[in-house]
mmCIF file of C-alpha atoms in Angstrom:
data_model
loop_
_atom_site.group_PDB
_atom_site.id
_atom_site.type_symbol
_atom_site.label_atom_id
_atom_site.label_comp_id
_atom_site.label_asym_id
_atom_site.label_seq_id
_atom_site.Cartn_x
_atom_site.Cartn_y
_atom_site.Cartn_z
ATOM 1 C CA MET X 1 81.940 90.959 93.026
ATOM 2 C CA ILE X 2 84.800 93.231 91.979
ATOM 3 C CA PRO X 3 86.885 94.660 94.837
ATOM 4 C CA GLU X 4 87.393 98.410 95.261
ATOM 5 C CA SER X 5 90.888 99.656 96.093
ATOM 6 C CA GLN X 6 89.593 101.926 98.873
ATOM 7 C CA SER X 7 87.859 99.007 100.638
ATOM 8 C CA THR X 8 90.632 96.396 100.306
ATOM 9 C CA ILE X 9 93.357 95.102 102.619
ATOM 10 C CA ILE X 10 96.157 92.703 101.668
ATOM 11 C CA SER X 11 97.280 90.104 104.191
ATOM 12 C CA LEU X 12 100.811 88.828 103.674
ATOM 13 C CA ILE X 13 100.718 85.475 105.446
ATOM 14 C CA ASP X 14 103.873 83.850 106.830
ATOM 15 C CA LEU X 15 106.271 84.609 103.991
ATOM 16 C CA GLN X 16 109.233 83.859 106.215
ATOM 17 C CA GLU X 17 112.766 82.667 105.609
ATOM 18 C CA ARG X 18 112.456 79.079 106.821
ATOM 19 C CA LEU X 19 108.925 78.500 105.557
ATOM 20 C CA CYS X 20 109.663 79.743 102.046
ATOM 21 C CA GLY X 21 112.910 77.794 102.008
ATOM 22 C CA ALA X 22 110.909 74.576 102.459
ATOM 23 C CA ILE X 23 108.480 75.377 99.635
ATOM 24 C CA GLU X 24 109.930 74.854 96.173
ATOM 25 C CA ARG X 25 107.154 76.833 94.500
ATOM 26 C CA SER X 26 108.014 79.932 96.549
ATOM 27 C CA LYS X 27 110.463 80.867 93.760
ATOM 28 C CA GLU X 28 107.458 81.124 91.425
ATOM 29 C CA ILE X 29 105.131 83.048 93.719
ATOM 30 C CA LEU X 30 107.574 85.632 95.101
ATOM 31 C CA PRO X 31 107.870 87.627 91.833
ATOM 32 C CA ARG X 32 104.060 87.703 91.548
ATOM 33 C CA ILE X 33 103.695 88.776 95.187
ATOM 34 C CA LYS X 34 106.189 91.596 94.590
ATOM 35 C CA ILE X 35 104.150 92.792 91.607
ATOM 36 C CA LEU X 36 100.965 92.695 93.670
ATOM 37 C CA LEU X 37 102.607 94.599 96.540
ATOM 38 C CA GLU X 38 103.998 97.254 94.178
ATOM 39 C CA GLY X 39 100.520 97.614 92.691
ATOM 40 C CA ALA X 40 98.973 97.845 96.143
ATOM 41 C CA LYS X 41 101.453 100.550 97.114
ATOM 42 C CA THR X 42 100.554 102.507 93.977
ATOM 43 C CA LEU X 43 96.838 102.186 94.741
ATOM 44 C CA GLY X 44 97.249 102.998 98.452
ATOM 45 C CA ILE X 45 96.037 99.593 99.640
ATOM 46 C CA PRO X 46 97.191 98.775 103.185
ATOM 47 C CA VAL X 47 99.076 95.566 103.995
ATOM 48 C CA VAL X 48 99.115 93.537 107.210
ATOM 49 C CA ALA X 49 101.858 90.909 107.540
ATOM 50 C CA THR X 50 101.839 87.885 109.819
ATOM 51 C CA GLU X 51 104.731 85.725 110.953
ATOM 52 C CA GLN X 52 104.106 82.208 112.215
ATOM 53 C CA TYR X 53 106.289 81.601 115.285
ATOM 54 C CA PRO X 54 109.081 83.939 114.067
ATOM 55 C CA GLN X 55 111.481 82.782 116.806
ATOM 56 C CA GLY X 56 111.709 79.430 115.020
ATOM 57 C CA LEU X 57 110.745 80.237 111.419
ATOM 58 C CA GLY X 58 112.435 83.599 110.974
ATOM 59 C CA ALA X 59 111.162 86.992 109.920
ATOM 60 C CA THR X 60 109.329 88.068 106.778
ATOM 61 C CA LEU X 61 111.632 87.871 103.753
ATOM 62 C CA PRO X 62 113.742 91.053 103.491
ATOM 63 C CA GLU X 63 112.984 91.349 99.753
ATOM 64 C CA LEU X 64 109.287 91.728 100.632
ATOM 65 C CA LYS X 65 109.837 93.985 103.647
ATOM 66 C CA GLU X 66 111.616 96.542 101.473
ATOM 67 C CA ILE X 67 108.534 96.866 99.231
ATOM 68 C CA LEU X 68 106.023 97.258 102.054
ATOM 69 C CA PRO X 69 104.838 100.641 103.283
ATOM 70 C CA PRO X 70 106.662 101.799 106.448
ATOM 71 C CA ASP X 71 103.452 101.609 108.498
ATOM 72 C CA THR X 72 102.901 97.895 107.728
ATOM 73 C CA ALA X 73 102.015 95.921 110.846
ATOM 74 C CA PHE X 74 104.064 92.731 111.378
ATOM 75 C CA LEU X 75 102.128 90.460 113.700
ATOM 76 C CA SER X 76 103.509 87.357 115.382
ATOM 77 C CA LYS X 77 101.179 84.375 115.685
ATOM 78 C CA THR X 78 101.000 80.719 116.605
ATOM 79 C CA SER X 79 97.423 80.092 115.438
ATOM 80 C CA PHE X 80 97.045 78.870 111.875
ATOM 81 C CA SER X 81 94.254 81.330 111.080
ATOM 82 C CA CYS X 82 95.409 84.919 111.303
ATOM 83 C CA PHE X 83 92.076 85.614 113.027
ATOM 84 C CA GLY X 84 93.246 83.467 115.950
ATOM 85 C CA THR X 85 95.428 86.425 116.935
ATOM 86 C CA GLU X 86 93.769 89.344 118.698
ATOM 87 C CA ASP X 87 96.294 91.806 117.231
ATOM 88 C CA TYR X 88 95.276 90.769 113.710
ATOM 89 C CA ARG X 89 91.574 91.185 114.449
ATOM 90 C CA LYS X 90 92.232 94.624 115.960
ATOM 91 C CA GLU X 91 94.411 95.709 113.028
ATOM 92 C CA LEU X 92 91.714 94.793 110.497
ATOM 93 C CA ALA X 93 88.986 96.398 112.612
ATOM 94 C CA LYS X 94 90.964 99.688 112.668
ATOM 95 C CA MET X 95 91.023 99.727 108.874
ATOM 96 C CA SER X 96 87.311 98.968 108.484
ATOM 97 C CA LYS X 97 87.512 97.480 104.977
ATOM 98 C CA GLY X 98 85.259 94.883 103.321
ATOM 99 C CA SER X 99 87.595 93.020 100.957
ATOM 100 C CA LEU X 100 90.556 90.947 102.037
ATOM 101 C CA VAL X 101 93.274 89.664 99.688
ATOM 102 C CA LEU X 102 95.314 86.763 101.064
ATOM 103 C CA VAL X 103 98.796 85.877 99.814
ATOM 104 C CA GLY X 104 101.405 83.595 101.346
ATOM 105 C CA VAL X 105 102.006 80.113 102.661
ATOM 106 C CA GLU X 106 100.893 77.494 103.168
ATOM 107 C CA SER X 107 97.753 77.388 101.047
ATOM 108 C CA HIS X 108 96.218 74.425 102.827
ATOM 109 C CA VAL X 109 96.957 75.593 106.381
ATOM 110 C CA CYS X 110 97.228 79.280 107.308
ATOM 111 C CA VAL X 111 95.885 80.762 104.075
ATOM 112 C CA LEU X 112 92.906 78.371 104.015
ATOM 113 C CA GLN X 113 91.966 78.807 107.669
ATOM 114 C CA THR X 114 92.306 82.594 107.456
ATOM 115 C CA ALA X 115 90.143 82.646 104.320
ATOM 116 C CA ILE X 116 87.387 80.559 105.927
ATOM 117 C CA ASP X 117 87.425 82.710 109.073
ATOM 118 C CA ALA X 118 87.362 85.913 106.985
ATOM 119 C CA VAL X 119 84.277 84.774 105.055
ATOM 120 C CA SER X 120 82.541 83.898 108.327
ATOM 121 C CA ARG X 121 83.252 87.477 109.483
ATOM 122 C CA GLY X 122 81.667 88.981 106.377
ATOM 123 C CA TYR X 123 84.728 89.774 104.265
ATOM 124 C CA GLU X 124 84.809 89.300 100.494
ATOM 125 C CA VAL X 125 87.953 87.184 100.197
ATOM 126 C CA TYR X 126 90.274 87.050 97.183
ATOM 127 C CA VAL X 127 93.156 84.590 96.891
ATOM 128 C CA PRO X 128 95.478 85.086 93.912
ATOM 129 C CA GLU X 129 96.478 81.516 93.097
ATOM 130 C CA ASP X 130 99.841 82.681 91.724
ATOM 131 C CA CYS X 131 100.629 84.231 95.147
ATOM 132 C CA VAL X 132 100.050 81.216 97.421
ATOM 133 C CA ALA X 133 101.867 77.907 97.768
ATOM 134 C CA SER X 134 102.117 74.672 99.707
ATOM 135 C CA ARG X 135 104.963 72.188 99.991
ATOM 136 C CA ARG X 136 102.967 69.579 98.066
ATOM 137 C CA GLU X 137 101.005 70.272 94.885
ATOM 138 C CA SER X 138 98.151 68.029 96.046
ATOM 139 C CA ASP X 139 97.703 70.193 99.165
ATOM 140 C CA GLN X 140 97.697 73.342 97.021
ATOM 141 C CA THR X 141 95.109 71.895 94.632
ATOM 142 C CA ALA X 142 92.845 70.681 97.444
ATOM 143 C CA ALA X 143 93.087 74.015 99.295
ATOM 144 C CA LEU X 144 92.125 76.066 96.227
ATOM 145 C CA ALA X 145 89.210 73.718 95.459
ATOM 146 C CA PHE X 146 87.982 73.923 99.059
ATOM 147 C CA MET X 147 88.257 77.711 99.050
ATOM 148 C CA ARG X 148 86.331 77.952 95.769
ATOM 149 C CA SER X 149 83.534 75.806 97.171
ATOM 150 C CA SER X 150 83.463 78.017 100.284
ATOM 151 C CA GLY X 151 82.739 81.228 98.374
ATOM 152 C CA ILE X 152 86.300 82.514 98.241
ATOM 153 C CA HIS X 153 87.298 84.206 94.981
ATOM 154 C CA ILE X 154 90.301 82.491 93.389
ATOM 155 C CA VAL X 155 91.982 84.965 91.036
ATOM 156 C CA THR X 156 95.467 85.810 89.728
ATOM 157 C CA SER X 157 97.587 88.772 90.779
ATOM 158 C CA GLU X 158 97.232 90.473 87.402
ATOM 159 C CA MET X 159 93.500 89.803 87.267
ATOM 160 C CA LEU X 160 93.120 91.352 90.719
ATOM 161 C CA LEU X 161 95.129 94.477 89.873
ATOM 162 C CA PHE X 162 93.009 95.122 86.779
ATOM 163 C CA MET X 163 89.843 94.513 88.813
ATOM 164 C CA LEU X 164 91.025 97.144 91.290
ATOM 165 C CA LEU X 165 91.694 99.600 88.429
ATOM 166 C CA ARG X 166 88.362 98.861 86.690
ATOM 167 C CA ASP X 167 89.093 101.221 83.781
ATOM 168 C CA ALA X 168 92.038 102.232 81.564
ATOM 169 C CA SER X 169 91.205 105.838 82.424
ATOM 170 C CA HIS X 170 92.190 105.204 86.076
ATOM 171 C CA PRO X 171 94.990 107.636 87.026
ATOM 172 C CA ASP X 172 97.267 104.728 88.056
ATOM 173 C CA PHE X 173 96.633 102.574 84.967
ATOM 174 C CA LYS X 174 99.972 103.327 83.263
ATOM 175 C CA THR X 175 101.942 102.761 86.469
ATOM 176 C CA ILE X 176 100.211 99.426 87.140
ATOM 177 C CA SER X 177 100.719 98.400 83.501
ATOM 178 C CA ARG X 178 104.461 99.036 83.841
ATOM 179 C CA ILE X 179 104.617 97.087 87.128
ATOM 180 C CA ILE X 180 102.892 94.086 85.553
ATOM 181 C CA ARG X 181 105.280 93.968 82.589
#
Protein backbone atom coordinates (compact mmCIF):
# COMPACT_ATOMS: atom_id res chain seq x y z
CA MET A 1 0.00 0.00 0.00
CA ILE A 2 1.27 3.47 -0.88
CA PRO A 3 0.55 6.18 1.71
CA GLU A 4 -1.30 9.38 0.80
CA SER A 5 0.04 12.67 2.14
CA GLN A 6 -3.43 13.81 3.27
CA SER A 7 -3.93 10.65 5.38
CA THR A 8 -0.45 10.46 6.97
CA ILE A 9 0.99 11.48 10.33
CA ILE A 10 4.67 11.40 11.32
CA SER A 11 5.60 10.42 14.86
CA LEU A 12 8.97 11.71 16.01
CA ILE A 13 9.83 9.29 18.81
CA ASP A 14 12.20 10.26 21.63
CA LEU A 15 14.84 12.11 19.64
CA GLN A 16 16.20 13.69 22.79
CA GLU A 17 19.57 15.04 23.84
CA ARG A 18 20.68 12.25 26.17
CA LEU A 19 19.17 9.39 24.18
CA CYS A 20 20.73 10.47 20.89
CA GLY A 21 24.03 11.11 22.63
CA ALA A 22 24.15 7.43 23.63
CA ILE A 23 23.42 6.18 20.10
CA GLU A 24 26.39 6.39 17.76
CA ARG A 25 24.23 5.92 14.67
CA SER A 26 22.17 9.01 15.53
CA LYS A 27 24.72 11.04 13.52
CA GLU A 28 23.65 9.05 10.45
CA ILE A 29 19.90 9.20 10.97
CA LEU A 30 19.53 12.87 11.94
CA PRO A 31 20.26 14.25 8.43
CA ARG A 32 17.73 11.80 6.95
CA ILE A 33 15.13 12.72 9.58
CA LYS A 34 15.64 16.41 8.77
CA ILE A 35 15.05 15.70 5.08
CA LEU A 36 11.89 13.75 5.90
CA LEU A 37 10.61 16.53 8.18
CA GLU A 38 11.31 19.21 5.54
CA GLY A 39 9.44 17.07 3.02
CA ALA A 40 6.56 16.57 5.44
CA LYS A 41 6.36 20.32 6.02
CA THR A 42 6.22 20.90 2.26
CA LEU A 43 3.45 18.32 1.88
CA GLY A 44 1.49 19.55 4.91
CA ILE A 45 1.89 16.32 6.87
CA PRO A 46 1.40 16.79 10.62
CA VAL A 47 4.02 15.68 13.16
CA VAL A 48 3.56 14.49 16.74
CA ALA A 49 6.70 14.33 18.90
CA THR A 50 7.19 12.26 22.03
CA GLU A 51 9.78 12.63 24.76
CA GLN A 52 10.61 9.69 27.01
CA TYR A 53 10.95 10.95 30.60
CA PRO A 54 12.22 14.41 29.52
CA GLN A 55 13.16 15.37 33.10
CA GLY A 56 15.98 12.82 32.91
CA LEU A 57 16.64 12.45 29.17
CA GLY A 58 16.23 16.04 28.03
CA ALA A 59 14.05 17.67 25.41
CA THR A 60 13.74 16.98 21.69
CA LEU A 61 16.91 18.04 19.87
CA PRO A 62 16.80 21.78 19.08
CA GLU A 63 17.94 21.15 15.49
CA LEU A 64 14.76 19.11 14.94
CA LYS A 65 12.46 21.46 16.86
CA GLU A 66 13.39 24.34 14.55
CA ILE A 67 12.18 22.36 11.51
CA LEU A 68 8.86 21.29 13.02
CA PRO A 69 5.63 23.19 12.41
CA PRO A 70 4.73 25.55 15.28
CA ASP A 71 1.62 23.52 16.12
CA THR A 72 3.59 20.29 16.71
CA ALA A 73 2.52 18.53 19.89
CA PHE A 74 5.37 17.51 22.22
CA LEU A 75 4.12 14.76 24.50
CA SER A 76 5.91 13.49 27.59
CA LYS A 77 5.74 9.76 28.26
CA THR A 78 7.12 6.97 30.41
CA SER A 79 5.56 4.06 28.51
CA PHE A 80 7.69 2.55 25.77
CA SER A 81 4.84 2.51 23.25
CA CYS A 82 3.61 5.99 22.43
CA PHE A 83 0.09 4.51 22.61
CA GLY A 84 0.62 3.93 26.34
CA THR A 85 0.07 7.68 26.74
CA GLU A 86 -3.50 8.97 26.63
CA ASP A 87 -2.35 12.32 25.20
CA TYR A 88 -0.78 10.54 22.23
CA ARG A 89 -3.92 8.51 21.54
CA LYS A 90 -6.04 11.68 21.74
CA GLU A 91 -3.69 13.63 19.46
CA LEU A 92 -3.82 10.94 16.77
CA ALA A 93 -7.60 10.58 17.13
CA LYS A 94 -8.02 14.35 16.53
CA MET A 95 -6.14 14.05 13.25
CA SER A 96 -8.11 11.02 12.03
CA LYS A 97 -5.47 9.69 9.62
CA GLY A 98 -4.83 6.11 8.47
CA SER A 99 -1.07 6.00 7.87
CA LEU A 100 1.56 6.47 10.54
CA VAL A 101 5.27 7.05 9.86
CA LEU A 102 7.55 6.32 12.81
CA VAL A 103 11.04 7.80 13.16
CA GLY A 104 13.31 7.93 16.19
CA VAL A 105 14.95 5.83 18.86
CA GLU A 106 15.33 3.18 19.96
CA SER A 107 14.25 0.85 17.17
CA HIS A 108 13.91 -2.21 19.37
CA VAL A 109 12.06 -0.51 22.23
CA CYS A 110 9.82 2.54 21.71
CA VAL A 111 9.68 2.47 17.91
CA LEU A 112 8.93 -1.28 17.83
CA GLN A 113 6.27 -1.21 20.54
CA THR A 114 4.58 1.84 19.01
CA ALA A 115 4.59 0.17 15.58
CA ILE A 116 3.02 -3.04 16.91
CA ASP A 117 0.36 -1.09 18.82
CA ALA A 118 -0.37 1.08 15.76
CA VAL A 119 -0.95 -1.97 13.55
CA SER A 120 -3.28 -3.45 16.18
CA ARG A 121 -5.26 -0.18 16.03
CA GLY A 122 -5.65 -0.38 12.26
CA TYR A 123 -2.93 2.01 11.09
CA GLU A 124 -0.78 1.34 8.02
CA VAL A 125 2.67 1.77 9.57
CA TYR A 126 5.81 2.88 7.74
CA VAL A 127 9.26 2.88 9.34
CA PRO A 128 12.05 4.47 7.30
CA GLU A 129 15.05 2.36 8.28
CA ASP A 130 17.42 5.29 7.71
CA CYS A 131 15.46 7.30 10.33
CA VAL A 132 15.56 4.88 13.28
CA ALA A 133 18.41 3.60 15.42
CA SER A 134 19.37 1.51 18.43
CA ARG A 135 22.52 1.52 20.53
CA ARG A 136 23.48 -1.93 19.23
CA GLU A 137 23.30 -2.99 15.58
CA SER A 138 21.97 -6.42 16.55
CA ASP A 139 18.98 -4.78 18.28
CA GLN A 140 18.34 -2.62 15.21
CA THR A 141 18.49 -5.63 12.88
CA ALA A 142 16.20 -7.74 15.07
CA ALA A 143 13.69 -4.90 15.47
CA LEU A 144 13.42 -4.28 11.72
CA ALA A 145 13.04 -8.02 11.03
CA PHE A 146 10.33 -8.31 13.69
CA MET A 147 8.50 -5.28 12.31
CA ARG A 148 8.64 -6.67 8.77
CA SER A 149 7.17 -9.97 9.92
CA SER A 150 4.42 -8.05 11.75
CA GLY A 151 3.14 -6.29 8.63
CA ILE A 152 4.98 -3.02 9.15
CA HIS A 153 6.35 -1.41 5.98
CA ILE A 154 10.12 -0.90 6.21
CA VAL A 155 11.11 1.83 3.75
CA THR A 156 13.70 4.61 3.39
CA SER A 157 13.07 8.32 3.83
CA GLU A 158 13.56 9.04 0.14
CA MET A 159 11.41 6.10 -0.90
CA LEU A 160 8.64 7.35 1.38
CA LEU A 161 8.77 10.93 0.08
CA PHE A 162 8.47 9.74 -3.52
CA MET A 163 5.61 7.41 -2.53
CA LEU A 164 3.82 10.40 -1.01
CA LEU A 165 4.36 12.41 -4.23
CA ARG A 166 3.31 9.52 -6.51
CA ASP A 167 3.97 11.49 -9.71
CA ALA A 168 6.55 13.95 -11.09
CA SER A 169 3.62 16.21 -11.99
CA HIS A 170 2.86 16.73 -8.27
CA PRO A 171 3.03 20.47 -7.49
CA ASP A 172 5.65 19.86 -4.76
CA PHE A 173 7.87 17.53 -6.82
CA LYS A 174 10.61 20.11 -7.53
CA THR A 175 10.71 21.27 -3.91
CA ILE A 176 10.96 17.70 -2.59
CA SER A 177 13.64 16.90 -5.19
CA ARG A 178 15.72 19.85 -3.96
CA ILE A 179 15.26 18.80 -0.31
CA ILE A 180 16.44 15.27 -1.07
CA ARG A 181 19.60 16.45 -2.84
